[in-house]
Amino acid sequence: MEKKERMRRERETIREFDKALFSYTGQVAWFLPGLFSFLVLVMMAIPVQAVTEDTGVAATCVIMVTWLAYFVLQPYINVTDSLTPRQKKSGTWSRLKFLPVSKSAYRRVRESYLLRYLWKLVLIGCIIQCAMTVLDGGAITVWNFLYVVCMLLVYPFCVGWLLLLIN
C-alpha cells in the first residue's frame, strides 16, 4: 500500500510541475501538434483501400505521425529558459530529479498525456475513415479500423515511448 501511495504522490508532483510549466508557455506549445493532427486527419480521409495502391501516401502519413508524436511530447520533455540571454533548452527531468520523483513515474505520466491525446485522434480518425470509405462506394472492413488504430495509436505511442526512453 505504501508503494502505491508513493507512486500516486509522485504522479501528482509531476502533474503540478506540468501545470506550472504550461502557465507560462500557454497554448503556443500546442500549435504544431494541432497542425500535424489536422494534416493526419486529412490523410485519414483517404480510404485504406486506396492507400494500399499508393505507398507514397502511407509513407507521408507515417512521417507526419512521427512528427506528431514528437511535437506532442516536446513541451513535456524540454523547457526553454526564457530568462537566459540565449534561451537554452534543458530537459524537464533535469529539473524534476531533485524532487522526490522516480524516472518511471516521470515516463508513465508523459505516456498518459500522449495516450490521452492519441485516443481522441483515433476516434476522430475512425469516423473520418469510415465515412470516406462509404462515400467512396466501398465497404467498411476491419482493415479500415486496423489502419487507423495502428497509424494513429500504436505507432505514435511506440515513437513516444522511445523518445521518453532516450531522454
Tab-separated table of N, CA and C in Angstrom:
chain	number	residue	atom	x	y	z
A	1	MET	N	0.829	-1.194	0.000
A	1	MET	CA	0.000	0.000	0.000
A	1	MET	C	0.872	1.257	0.000
A	2	GLU	N	1.990	1.192	0.695
A	2	GLU	CA	2.898	2.337	0.762
A	2	GLU	C	3.469	2.669	-0.613
A	3	LYS	N	3.781	1.643	-1.395
A	3	LYS	CA	4.347	1.870	-2.726
A	3	LYS	C	3.325	2.552	-3.646
A	4	LYS	N	2.063	2.129	-3.580
A	4	LYS	CA	1.020	2.746	-4.399
A	4	LYS	C	0.815	4.205	-4.005
A	5	GLU	N	0.849	4.473	-2.730
A	5	GLU	CA	0.687	5.851	-2.247
A	5	GLU	C	1.860	6.726	-2.690
A	6	ARG	N	3.046	6.174	-2.635
A	6	ARG	CA	4.227	6.922	-3.071
A	6	ARG	C	4.165	7.219	-4.563
A	7	MET	N	3.746	6.232	-5.362
A	7	MET	CA	3.621	6.432	-6.805
A	7	MET	C	2.543	7.484	-7.121
A	8	ARG	N	1.452	7.480	-6.362
A	8	ARG	CA	0.392	8.457	-6.572
A	8	ARG	C	0.898	9.864	-6.254
A	9	ARG	N	1.654	9.999	-5.173
A	9	ARG	CA	2.217	11.311	-4.824
A	9	ARG	C	3.224	11.777	-5.872
A	10	GLU	N	4.006	10.868	-6.416
A	10	GLU	CA	4.957	11.230	-7.469
A	10	GLU	C	4.224	11.734	-8.705
A	11	ARG	N	3.153	11.036	-9.101
A	11	ARG	CA	2.387	11.481	-10.265
A	11	ARG	C	1.760	12.851	-10.023
A	12	GLU	N	1.251	13.085	-8.822
A	12	GLU	CA	0.678	14.388	-8.501
A	12	GLU	C	1.740	15.481	-8.548
A	13	THR	N	2.935	15.196	-8.068
A	13	THR	CA	4.022	16.171	-8.110
A	13	THR	C	4.375	16.527	-9.543
A	14	ILE	N	4.451	15.525	-10.400
A	14	ILE	CA	4.774	15.772	-11.810
A	14	ILE	C	3.668	16.574	-12.482
A	15	ARG	N	2.419	16.250	-12.195
A	15	ARG	CA	1.308	16.991	-12.806
A	15	ARG	C	1.267	18.441	-12.328
A	16	GLU	N	1.591	18.673	-11.069
A	16	GLU	CA	1.671	20.058	-10.576
A	16	GLU	C	2.792	20.812	-11.276
A	17	PHE	N	3.914	20.151	-11.500
A	17	PHE	CA	5.015	20.764	-12.241
A	17	PHE	C	4.564	21.123	-13.652
A	18	ASP	N	3.811	20.218	-14.291
A	18	ASP	CA	3.341	20.470	-15.651
A	18	ASP	C	2.349	21.633	-15.707
A	19	LYS	N	1.503	21.760	-14.687
A	19	LYS	CA	0.585	22.897	-14.655
A	19	LYS	C	1.359	24.210	-14.564
A	20	ALA	N	2.391	24.227	-13.729
A	20	ALA	CA	3.215	25.437	-13.617
A	20	ALA	C	3.981	25.684	-14.920
A	21	LEU	N	4.417	24.621	-15.556
A	21	LEU	CA	5.140	24.738	-16.815
A	21	LEU	C	4.269	25.373	-17.896
A	22	PHE	N	3.020	24.930	-17.999
A	22	PHE	CA	2.139	25.463	-19.035
A	22	PHE	C	1.506	26.789	-18.659
A	23	SER	N	1.669	27.226	-17.430
A	23	SER	CA	1.125	28.534	-17.080
A	23	SER	C	1.897	29.641	-17.779
A	24	TYR	N	3.170	29.399	-18.113
A	24	TYR	CA	3.922	30.429	-18.826
A	24	TYR	C	4.209	30.084	-20.279
A	25	THR	N	4.005	28.850	-20.701
A	25	THR	CA	4.160	28.559	-22.136
A	25	THR	C	2.860	28.780	-22.885
A	26	GLY	N	1.730	28.663	-22.194
A	26	GLY	CA	0.442	28.921	-22.827
A	26	GLY	C	0.091	27.897	-23.885
A	27	GLN	N	-0.739	28.324	-24.816
A	27	GLN	CA	-1.216	27.429	-25.865
A	27	GLN	C	-0.292	27.380	-27.072
A	28	VAL	N	0.789	28.133	-27.050
A	28	VAL	CA	1.722	28.147	-28.177
A	28	VAL	C	2.316	26.754	-28.397
A	29	ALA	N	2.511	26.025	-27.321
A	29	ALA	CA	3.119	24.704	-27.424
A	29	ALA	C	2.230	23.713	-28.178
A	30	TRP	N	0.946	23.999	-28.311
A	30	TRP	CA	0.033	23.075	-28.967
A	30	TRP	C	-0.246	23.445	-30.411
A	31	PHE	N	0.420	24.468	-30.944
A	31	PHE	CA	0.189	24.863	-32.342
A	31	PHE	C	0.658	23.775	-33.309
A	32	LEU	N	1.907	23.324	-33.193
A	32	LEU	CA	2.431	22.317	-34.127
A	32	LEU	C	1.737	20.960	-33.994
A	33	PRO	N	1.478	20.451	-32.767
A	33	PRO	CA	0.714	19.199	-32.708
A	33	PRO	C	-0.679	19.334	-33.313
A	34	GLY	N	-1.308	20.490	-33.132
A	34	GLY	CA	-2.621	20.707	-33.729
A	34	GLY	C	-2.557	20.728	-35.244
A	35	LEU	N	-1.530	21.361	-35.763
A	35	LEU	CA	-1.353	21.416	-37.214
A	35	LEU	C	-1.104	20.026	-37.794
A	36	PHE	N	-0.212	19.261	-37.176
A	36	PHE	CA	0.060	17.916	-37.675
A	36	PHE	C	-1.142	16.990	-37.470
A	37	SER	N	-1.907	17.194	-36.403
A	37	SER	CA	-3.119	16.392	-36.200
A	37	SER	C	-4.121	16.651	-37.309
A	38	PHE	N	-4.281	17.913	-37.669
A	38	PHE	CA	-5.194	18.256	-38.765
A	38	PHE	C	-4.743	17.600	-40.064
A	39	LEU	N	-3.450	17.685	-40.363
A	39	LEU	CA	-2.939	17.092	-41.602
A	39	LEU	C	-3.092	15.575	-41.610
A	40	VAL	N	-2.852	14.941	-40.475
A	40	VAL	CA	-3.005	13.485	-40.392
A	40	VAL	C	-4.477	13.099	-40.554
A	41	LEU	N	-5.379	13.876	-39.973
A	41	LEU	CA	-6.801	13.573	-40.127
A	41	LEU	C	-7.255	13.777	-41.574
A	42	VAL	N	-6.675	14.734	-42.259
A	42	VAL	CA	-6.966	14.888	-43.692
A	42	VAL	C	-6.466	13.658	-44.446
A	43	MET	N	-5.300	13.141	-44.051
A	43	MET	CA	-4.766	11.926	-44.691
A	43	MET	C	-5.654	10.703	-44.384
A	44	MET	N	-6.334	10.713	-43.230
A	44	MET	CA	-7.228	9.609	-42.890
A	44	MET	C	-8.481	9.617	-43.761
A	45	ALA	N	-8.730	10.713	-44.472
A	45	ALA	CA	-9.887	10.770	-45.366
A	45	ALA	C	-9.672	9.915	-46.611
A	46	ILE	N	-8.444	9.491	-46.843
A	46	ILE	CA	-8.165	8.593	-47.973
A	46	ILE	C	-8.431	7.173	-47.492
A	47	PRO	N	-9.380	6.472	-48.087
A	47	PRO	CA	-9.689	5.117	-47.634
A	47	PRO	C	-8.468	4.186	-47.720
A	48	VAL	N	-8.394	3.225	-46.830
A	48	VAL	CA	-7.250	2.321	-46.774
A	48	VAL	C	-7.131	1.506	-48.062
A	49	GLN	N	-8.232	1.290	-48.749
A	49	GLN	CA	-8.192	0.550	-49.997
A	49	GLN	C	-7.377	1.321	-51.043
A	50	ALA	N	-7.447	2.655	-51.007
A	50	ALA	CA	-6.671	3.474	-51.943
A	50	ALA	C	-5.229	3.636	-51.472
A	51	VAL	N	-5.025	3.597	-50.173
A	51	VAL	CA	-3.672	3.745	-49.618
A	51	VAL	C	-2.808	2.543	-49.966
A	52	THR	N	-3.398	1.366	-50.010
A	52	THR	CA	-2.619	0.169	-50.326
A	52	THR	C	-2.119	0.187	-51.770
A	53	GLU	N	-2.787	0.939	-52.635
A	53	GLU	CA	-2.344	1.031	-54.029
A	53	GLU	C	-1.210	2.033	-54.213
A	54	ASP	N	-1.125	3.050	-53.330
A	54	ASP	CA	-0.114	4.101	-53.455
A	54	ASP	C	0.691	4.165	-52.159
A	55	THR	N	1.927	3.687	-52.186
A	55	THR	CA	2.743	3.660	-50.966
A	55	THR	C	3.244	5.033	-50.554
A	56	GLY	N	3.233	5.993	-51.453
A	56	GLY	CA	3.672	7.348	-51.120
A	56	GLY	C	2.767	8.001	-50.093
A	57	VAL	N	1.474	7.722	-50.179
A	57	VAL	CA	0.523	8.284	-49.219
A	57	VAL	C	0.780	7.695	-47.831
A	58	ALA	N	1.010	6.407	-47.773
A	58	ALA	CA	1.271	5.757	-46.486
A	58	ALA	C	2.578	6.259	-45.880
A	59	ALA	N	3.595	6.437	-46.707
A	59	ALA	CA	4.872	6.932	-46.200
A	59	ALA	C	4.745	8.365	-45.681
A	60	THR	N	3.989	9.184	-46.371
A	60	THR	CA	3.757	10.556	-45.920
A	60	THR	C	3.020	10.565	-44.590
A	61	CYS	N	2.032	9.702	-44.461
A	61	CYS	CA	1.275	9.620	-43.208
A	61	CYS	C	2.161	9.149	-42.055
A	62	VAL	N	3.045	8.195	-42.315
A	62	VAL	CA	3.960	7.707	-41.274
A	62	VAL	C	4.888	8.826	-40.812
A	63	ILE	N	5.398	9.604	-41.744
A	63	ILE	CA	6.288	10.714	-41.387
A	63	ILE	C	5.531	11.752	-40.557
A	64	MET	N	4.316	12.069	-40.961
A	64	MET	CA	3.534	13.059	-40.215
A	64	MET	C	3.177	12.569	-38.824
A	65	VAL	N	2.853	11.297	-38.694
A	65	VAL	CA	2.517	10.750	-37.380
A	65	VAL	C	3.749	10.720	-36.479
A	66	THR	N	4.918	10.477	-37.051
A	66	THR	CA	6.154	10.522	-36.272
A	66	THR	C	6.378	11.927	-35.721
A	67	TRP	N	6.224	12.925	-36.559
A	67	TRP	CA	6.373	14.308	-36.101
A	67	TRP	C	5.290	14.673	-35.097
A	68	LEU	N	4.097	14.143	-35.269
A	68	LEU	CA	3.006	14.412	-34.334
A	68	LEU	C	3.367	13.936	-32.931
A	69	ALA	N	3.844	12.700	-32.831
A	69	ALA	CA	4.232	12.169	-31.516
A	69	ALA	C	5.368	12.992	-30.914
A	70	TYR	N	6.310	13.400	-31.729
A	70	TYR	CA	7.426	14.210	-31.249
A	70	TYR	C	6.935	15.547	-30.710
A	71	PHE	N	6.069	16.223	-31.451
A	71	PHE	CA	5.617	17.549	-31.039
A	71	PHE	C	4.631	17.518	-29.878
A	72	VAL	N	3.898	16.420	-29.709
A	72	VAL	CA	3.012	16.309	-28.543
A	72	VAL	C	3.844	16.185	-27.267
A	73	LEU	N	4.926	15.425	-27.330
A	73	LEU	CA	5.754	15.227	-26.139
A	73	LEU	C	6.793	16.327	-25.913
A	74	GLN	N	7.099	17.089	-26.920
A	74	GLN	CA	8.165	18.088	-26.819
A	74	GLN	C	7.985	19.075	-25.659
A	75	PRO	N	6.798	19.652	-25.430
A	75	PRO	CA	6.670	20.576	-24.300
A	75	PRO	C	6.869	19.908	-22.943
A	76	TYR	N	6.659	18.594	-22.884
A	76	TYR	CA	6.829	17.876	-21.626
A	76	TYR	C	8.258	17.387	-21.420
A	77	ILE	N	9.070	17.408	-22.464
A	77	ILE	CA	10.436	16.890	-22.364
A	77	ILE	C	11.454	18.005	-22.220
A	78	ASN	N	11.297	19.075	-22.980
A	78	ASN	CA	12.257	20.178	-22.956
A	78	ASN	C	11.607	21.462	-22.470
A	79	VAL	N	12.371	22.230	-21.713
A	79	VAL	CA	11.920	23.522	-21.213
A	79	VAL	C	12.904	24.568	-21.712
A	80	THR	N	12.379	25.677	-22.218
A	80	THR	CA	13.242	26.763	-22.666
A	80	THR	C	13.417	27.740	-21.518
A	81	ASP	N	14.662	28.035	-21.197
A	81	ASP	CA	14.948	29.009	-20.151
A	81	ASP	C	14.820	30.400	-20.744
A	82	SER	N	13.699	31.040	-20.505
A	82	SER	CA	13.457	32.342	-21.128
A	82	SER	C	14.200	33.470	-20.418
A	83	LEU	N	14.748	33.215	-19.249
A	83	LEU	CA	15.452	34.259	-18.522
A	83	LEU	C	16.928	34.339	-18.892
A	84	THR	N	17.408	33.372	-19.618
A	84	THR	CA	18.803	33.410	-20.043
A	84	THR	C	18.904	34.142	-21.379
A	85	PRO	N	20.049	34.748	-21.660
A	85	PRO	CA	20.170	35.532	-22.895
A	85	PRO	C	20.002	34.705	-24.173
A	86	ARG	N	20.457	33.482	-24.185
A	86	ARG	CA	20.369	32.672	-25.404
A	86	ARG	C	19.199	31.706	-25.391
A	87	GLN	N	18.395	31.725	-24.377
A	87	GLN	CA	17.230	30.850	-24.212
A	87	GLN	C	17.586	29.385	-24.436
A	88	LYS	N	18.457	28.886	-23.569
A	88	LYS	CA	18.885	27.491	-23.665
A	88	LYS	C	17.722	26.569	-23.328
A	89	LYS	N	17.749	25.391	-23.962
A	89	LYS	CA	16.772	24.359	-23.640
A	89	LYS	C	17.388	23.388	-22.663
A	90	SER	N	16.588	22.983	-21.707
A	90	SER	CA	17.032	21.955	-20.778
A	90	SER	C	15.895	20.966	-20.594
A	91	GLY	N	16.240	19.765	-20.241
A	91	GLY	CA	15.230	18.733	-20.067
A	91	GLY	C	14.443	18.922	-18.795
A	92	THR	N	13.164	18.552	-18.847
A	92	THR	CA	12.341	18.674	-17.647
A	92	THR	C	12.806	17.695	-16.575
A	93	TRP	N	13.381	16.573	-16.977
A	93	TRP	CA	13.862	15.622	-15.975
A	93	TRP	C	15.017	16.222	-15.180
A	94	SER	N	15.828	17.057	-15.818
A	94	SER	CA	16.939	17.680	-15.081
A	94	SER	C	16.413	18.615	-14.000
A	95	ARG	N	15.211	19.112	-14.145
A	95	ARG	CA	14.607	19.948	-13.109
A	95	ARG	C	13.855	19.121	-12.077
A	96	LEU	N	13.266	18.027	-12.520
A	96	LEU	CA	12.472	17.205	-11.606
A	96	LEU	C	13.303	16.212	-10.797
A	97	LYS	N	14.548	15.999	-11.175
A	97	LYS	CA	15.324	14.959	-10.494
A	97	LYS	C	15.641	15.322	-9.044
A	98	PHE	N	15.498	16.590	-8.678
A	98	PHE	CA	15.740	16.994	-7.297
A	98	PHE	C	14.491	16.866	-6.429
A	99	LEU	N	13.356	16.570	-7.045
A	99	LEU	CA	12.126	16.314	-6.305
A	99	LEU	C	12.039	14.821	-6.003
A	100	PRO	N	11.201	14.452	-5.069
A	100	PRO	CA	11.057	13.012	-4.782
A	100	PRO	C	10.211	12.320	-5.853
A	101	VAL	N	10.788	12.209	-7.053
A	101	VAL	CA	10.086	11.641	-8.195
A	101	VAL	C	11.002	10.639	-8.876
A	102	SER	N	10.451	9.488	-9.228
A	102	SER	CA	11.249	8.478	-9.922
A	102	SER	C	11.144	8.669	-11.430
A	103	LYS	N	12.116	8.171	-12.136
A	103	LYS	CA	12.136	8.264	-13.598
A	103	LYS	C	10.975	7.482	-14.211
A	104	SER	N	10.596	6.361	-13.601
A	104	SER	CA	9.485	5.580	-14.144
A	104	SER	C	8.159	6.327	-14.000
A	105	ALA	N	7.965	7.031	-12.895
A	105	ALA	CA	6.743	7.825	-12.741
A	105	ALA	C	6.728	8.977	-13.743
A	106	TYR	N	7.889	9.563	-13.980
A	106	TYR	CA	8.022	10.636	-14.966
A	106	TYR	C	7.604	10.143	-16.350
A	107	ARG	N	8.108	8.983	-16.737
A	107	ARG	CA	7.756	8.416	-18.045
A	107	ARG	C	6.280	8.034	-18.113
A	108	ARG	N	5.774	7.446	-17.033
A	108	ARG	CA	4.392	6.992	-17.024
A	108	ARG	C	3.415	8.158	-17.182
A	109	VAL	N	3.694	9.273	-16.521
A	109	VAL	CA	2.819	10.441	-16.647
A	109	VAL	C	2.886	10.998	-18.063
A	110	ARG	N	4.085	11.069	-18.634
A	110	ARG	CA	4.231	11.563	-20.003
A	110	ARG	C	3.534	10.642	-21.002
A	111	GLU	N	3.626	9.342	-20.793
A	111	GLU	CA	2.941	8.390	-21.668
A	111	GLU	C	1.424	8.534	-21.554
A	112	SER	N	0.938	8.822	-20.348
A	112	SER	CA	-0.512	9.001	-20.195
A	112	SER	C	-0.985	10.250	-20.923
A	113	TYR	N	-0.174	11.315	-20.940
A	113	TYR	CA	-0.529	12.514	-21.707
A	113	TYR	C	-0.621	12.183	-23.190
A	114	LEU	N	0.356	11.458	-23.687
A	114	LEU	CA	0.370	11.085	-25.099
A	114	LEU	C	-0.808	10.189	-25.436
A	115	LEU	N	-1.079	9.209	-24.594
A	115	LEU	CA	-2.182	8.283	-24.837
A	115	LEU	C	-3.519	9.013	-24.827
A	116	ARG	N	-3.687	9.958	-23.925
A	116	ARG	CA	-4.928	10.730	-23.864
A	116	ARG	C	-5.136	11.529	-25.151
A	117	TYR	N	-4.073	12.064	-25.682
A	117	TYR	CA	-4.160	12.826	-26.937
A	117	TYR	C	-4.460	11.898	-28.118
A	118	LEU	N	-3.806	10.739	-28.138
A	118	LEU	CA	-3.917	9.844	-29.292
A	118	LEU	C	-5.263	9.140	-29.386
A	119	TRP	N	-5.859	8.752	-28.265
A	119	TRP	CA	-7.119	8.016	-28.383
A	119	TRP	C	-8.221	8.909	-28.922
A	120	LYS	N	-8.168	10.215	-28.615
A	120	LYS	CA	-9.150	11.137	-29.194
A	120	LYS	C	-8.934	11.254	-30.702
A	121	LEU	N	-7.688	11.270	-31.088
A	121	LEU	CA	-7.348	11.336	-32.511
A	121	LEU	C	-7.813	10.072	-33.239
A	122	VAL	N	-7.699	8.924	-32.589
A	122	VAL	CA	-8.136	7.654	-33.186
A	122	VAL	C	-9.647	7.647	-33.398
A	123	LEU	N	-10.397	8.140	-32.428
A	123	LEU	CA	-11.856	8.175	-32.588
A	123	LEU	C	-12.261	9.042	-33.774
A	124	ILE	N	-11.672	10.213	-33.881
A	124	ILE	CA	-11.987	11.098	-35.000
A	124	ILE	C	-11.519	10.472	-36.313
A	125	GLY	N	-10.336	9.860	-36.295
A	125	GLY	CA	-9.812	9.208	-37.497
A	125	GLY	C	-10.681	8.057	-37.965
A	126	CYS	N	-11.212	7.264	-37.029
A	126	CYS	CA	-12.099	6.154	-37.403
A	126	CYS	C	-13.377	6.664	-38.048
A	127	ILE	N	-13.918	7.727	-37.494
A	127	ILE	CA	-15.141	8.300	-38.067
A	127	ILE	C	-14.873	8.807	-39.485
A	128	ILE	N	-13.779	9.523	-39.660
A	128	ILE	CA	-13.440	10.054	-40.985
A	128	ILE	C	-13.160	8.927	-41.973
A	129	GLN	N	-12.384	7.936	-41.546
A	129	GLN	CA	-12.027	6.819	-42.431
A	129	GLN	C	-13.278	6.058	-42.881
A	130	CYS	N	-14.175	5.769	-41.943
A	130	CYS	CA	-15.389	5.027	-42.290
A	130	CYS	C	-16.319	5.860	-43.169
A	131	ALA	N	-16.462	7.139	-42.855
A	131	ALA	CA	-17.338	7.997	-43.653
A	131	ALA	C	-16.819	8.130	-45.083
A	132	MET	N	-15.537	8.315	-45.245
A	132	MET	CA	-14.985	8.478	-46.589
A	132	MET	C	-14.990	7.164	-47.366
A	133	THR	N	-14.864	6.050	-46.673
A	133	THR	CA	-14.942	4.748	-47.349
A	133	THR	C	-16.347	4.515	-47.888
A	134	VAL	N	-17.342	4.840	-47.088
A	134	VAL	CA	-18.726	4.677	-47.525
A	134	VAL	C	-19.035	5.644	-48.669
A	135	LEU	N	-18.580	6.888	-48.549
A	135	LEU	CA	-18.822	7.871	-49.614
A	135	LEU	C	-18.102	7.501	-50.909
A	136	ASP	N	-16.985	6.803	-50.793
A	136	ASP	CA	-16.225	6.368	-51.973
A	136	ASP	C	-16.883	5.165	-52.651
A	137	GLY	N	-17.851	4.585	-51.976
A	137	GLY	CA	-18.564	3.454	-52.568
A	137	GLY	C	-18.037	2.107	-52.121
A	138	GLY	N	-17.110	2.097	-51.201
A	138	GLY	CA	-16.550	0.843	-50.716
A	138	GLY	C	-17.267	0.344	-49.472
A	139	ALA	N	-16.886	-0.826	-49.055
A	139	ALA	CA	-17.445	-1.409	-47.843
A	139	ALA	C	-16.441	-1.242	-46.706
A	140	ILE	N	-16.959	-0.964	-45.537
A	140	ILE	CA	-16.095	-0.813	-44.365
A	140	ILE	C	-15.650	-2.195	-43.919
A	141	THR	N	-14.341	-2.365	-43.812
A	141	THR	CA	-13.785	-3.647	-43.377
A	141	THR	C	-13.013	-3.435	-42.080
A	142	VAL	N	-12.543	-4.525	-41.548
A	142	VAL	CA	-11.738	-4.449	-40.330
A	142	VAL	C	-10.411	-3.751	-40.612
A	143	TRP	N	-9.970	-3.790	-41.877
A	143	TRP	CA	-8.712	-3.137	-42.244
A	143	TRP	C	-8.786	-1.629	-42.100
A	144	ASN	N	-9.963	-1.052	-42.286
A	144	ASN	CA	-10.124	0.383	-42.075
A	144	ASN	C	-9.829	0.752	-40.623
A	145	PHE	N	-10.359	-0.032	-39.704
A	145	PHE	CA	-10.140	0.235	-38.287
A	145	PHE	C	-8.701	-0.064	-37.873
A	146	LEU	N	-8.167	-1.184	-38.379
A	146	LEU	CA	-6.781	-1.529	-38.032
A	146	LEU	C	-5.793	-0.490	-38.554
A	147	TYR	N	-6.047	0.037	-39.732
A	147	TYR	CA	-5.187	1.071	-40.298
A	147	TYR	C	-5.165	2.307	-39.404
A	148	VAL	N	-6.341	2.743	-38.987
A	148	VAL	CA	-6.420	3.937	-38.141
A	148	VAL	C	-5.796	3.682	-36.776
A	149	VAL	N	-6.094	2.550	-36.168
A	149	VAL	CA	-5.558	2.258	-34.837
A	149	VAL	C	-4.040	2.108	-34.879
A	150	CYS	N	-3.536	1.406	-35.874
A	150	CYS	CA	-2.072	1.235	-35.972
A	150	CYS	C	-1.381	2.546	-36.312
A	151	MET	N	-1.986	3.321	-37.215
A	151	MET	CA	-1.342	4.547	-37.670
A	151	MET	C	-1.458	5.681	-36.658
A	152	LEU	N	-2.553	5.739	-35.916
A	152	LEU	CA	-2.766	6.872	-35.014
A	152	LEU	C	-2.623	6.539	-33.536
A	153	LEU	N	-2.465	5.268	-33.191
A	153	LEU	CA	-2.317	4.927	-31.775
A	153	LEU	C	-1.063	4.113	-31.509
A	154	VAL	N	-0.935	2.981	-32.150
A	154	VAL	CA	0.170	2.070	-31.844
A	154	VAL	C	1.514	2.666	-32.256
A	155	TYR	N	1.625	3.090	-33.500
A	155	TYR	CA	2.899	3.621	-33.982
A	155	TYR	C	3.327	4.894	-33.249
A	156	PRO	N	2.458	5.927	-33.098
A	156	PRO	CA	2.925	7.120	-32.376
A	156	PRO	C	3.199	6.853	-30.907
A	157	PHE	N	2.485	5.912	-30.295
A	157	PHE	CA	2.771	5.594	-28.898
A	157	PHE	C	4.144	4.937	-28.774
A	158	CYS	N	4.498	4.077	-29.726
A	158	CYS	CA	5.842	3.466	-29.711
A	158	CYS	C	6.924	4.518	-29.940
A	159	VAL	N	6.666	5.471	-30.845
A	159	VAL	CA	7.622	6.559	-31.068
A	159	VAL	C	7.778	7.387	-29.798
A	160	GLY	N	6.671	7.704	-29.145
A	160	GLY	CA	6.726	8.463	-27.900
A	160	GLY	C	7.438	7.707	-26.795
A	161	TRP	N	7.207	6.404	-26.724
A	161	TRP	CA	7.875	5.592	-25.714
A	161	TRP	C	9.388	5.618	-25.938
A	162	LEU	N	9.806	5.477	-27.182
A	162	LEU	CA	11.250	5.547	-27.496
A	162	LEU	C	11.813	6.931	-27.199
A	163	LEU	N	11.057	7.959	-27.501
A	163	LEU	CA	11.503	9.321	-27.224
A	163	LEU	C	11.684	9.540	-25.726
A	164	LEU	N	10.775	9.034	-24.933
A	164	LEU	CA	10.904	9.152	-23.470
A	164	LEU	C	12.014	8.268	-22.935
A	165	LEU	N	12.266	7.172	-23.595
A	165	LEU	CA	13.315	6.266	-23.147
A	165	LEU	C	14.699	6.877	-23.328
A	166	ILE	N	14.909	7.610	-24.418
A	166	ILE	CA	16.232	8.164	-24.659
A	166	ILE	C	16.454	9.506	-23.959
A	167	ASN	N	15.390	10.139	-23.457
A	167	ASN	CA	15.567	11.406	-22.738
A	167	ASN	C	15.675	11.207	-21.262
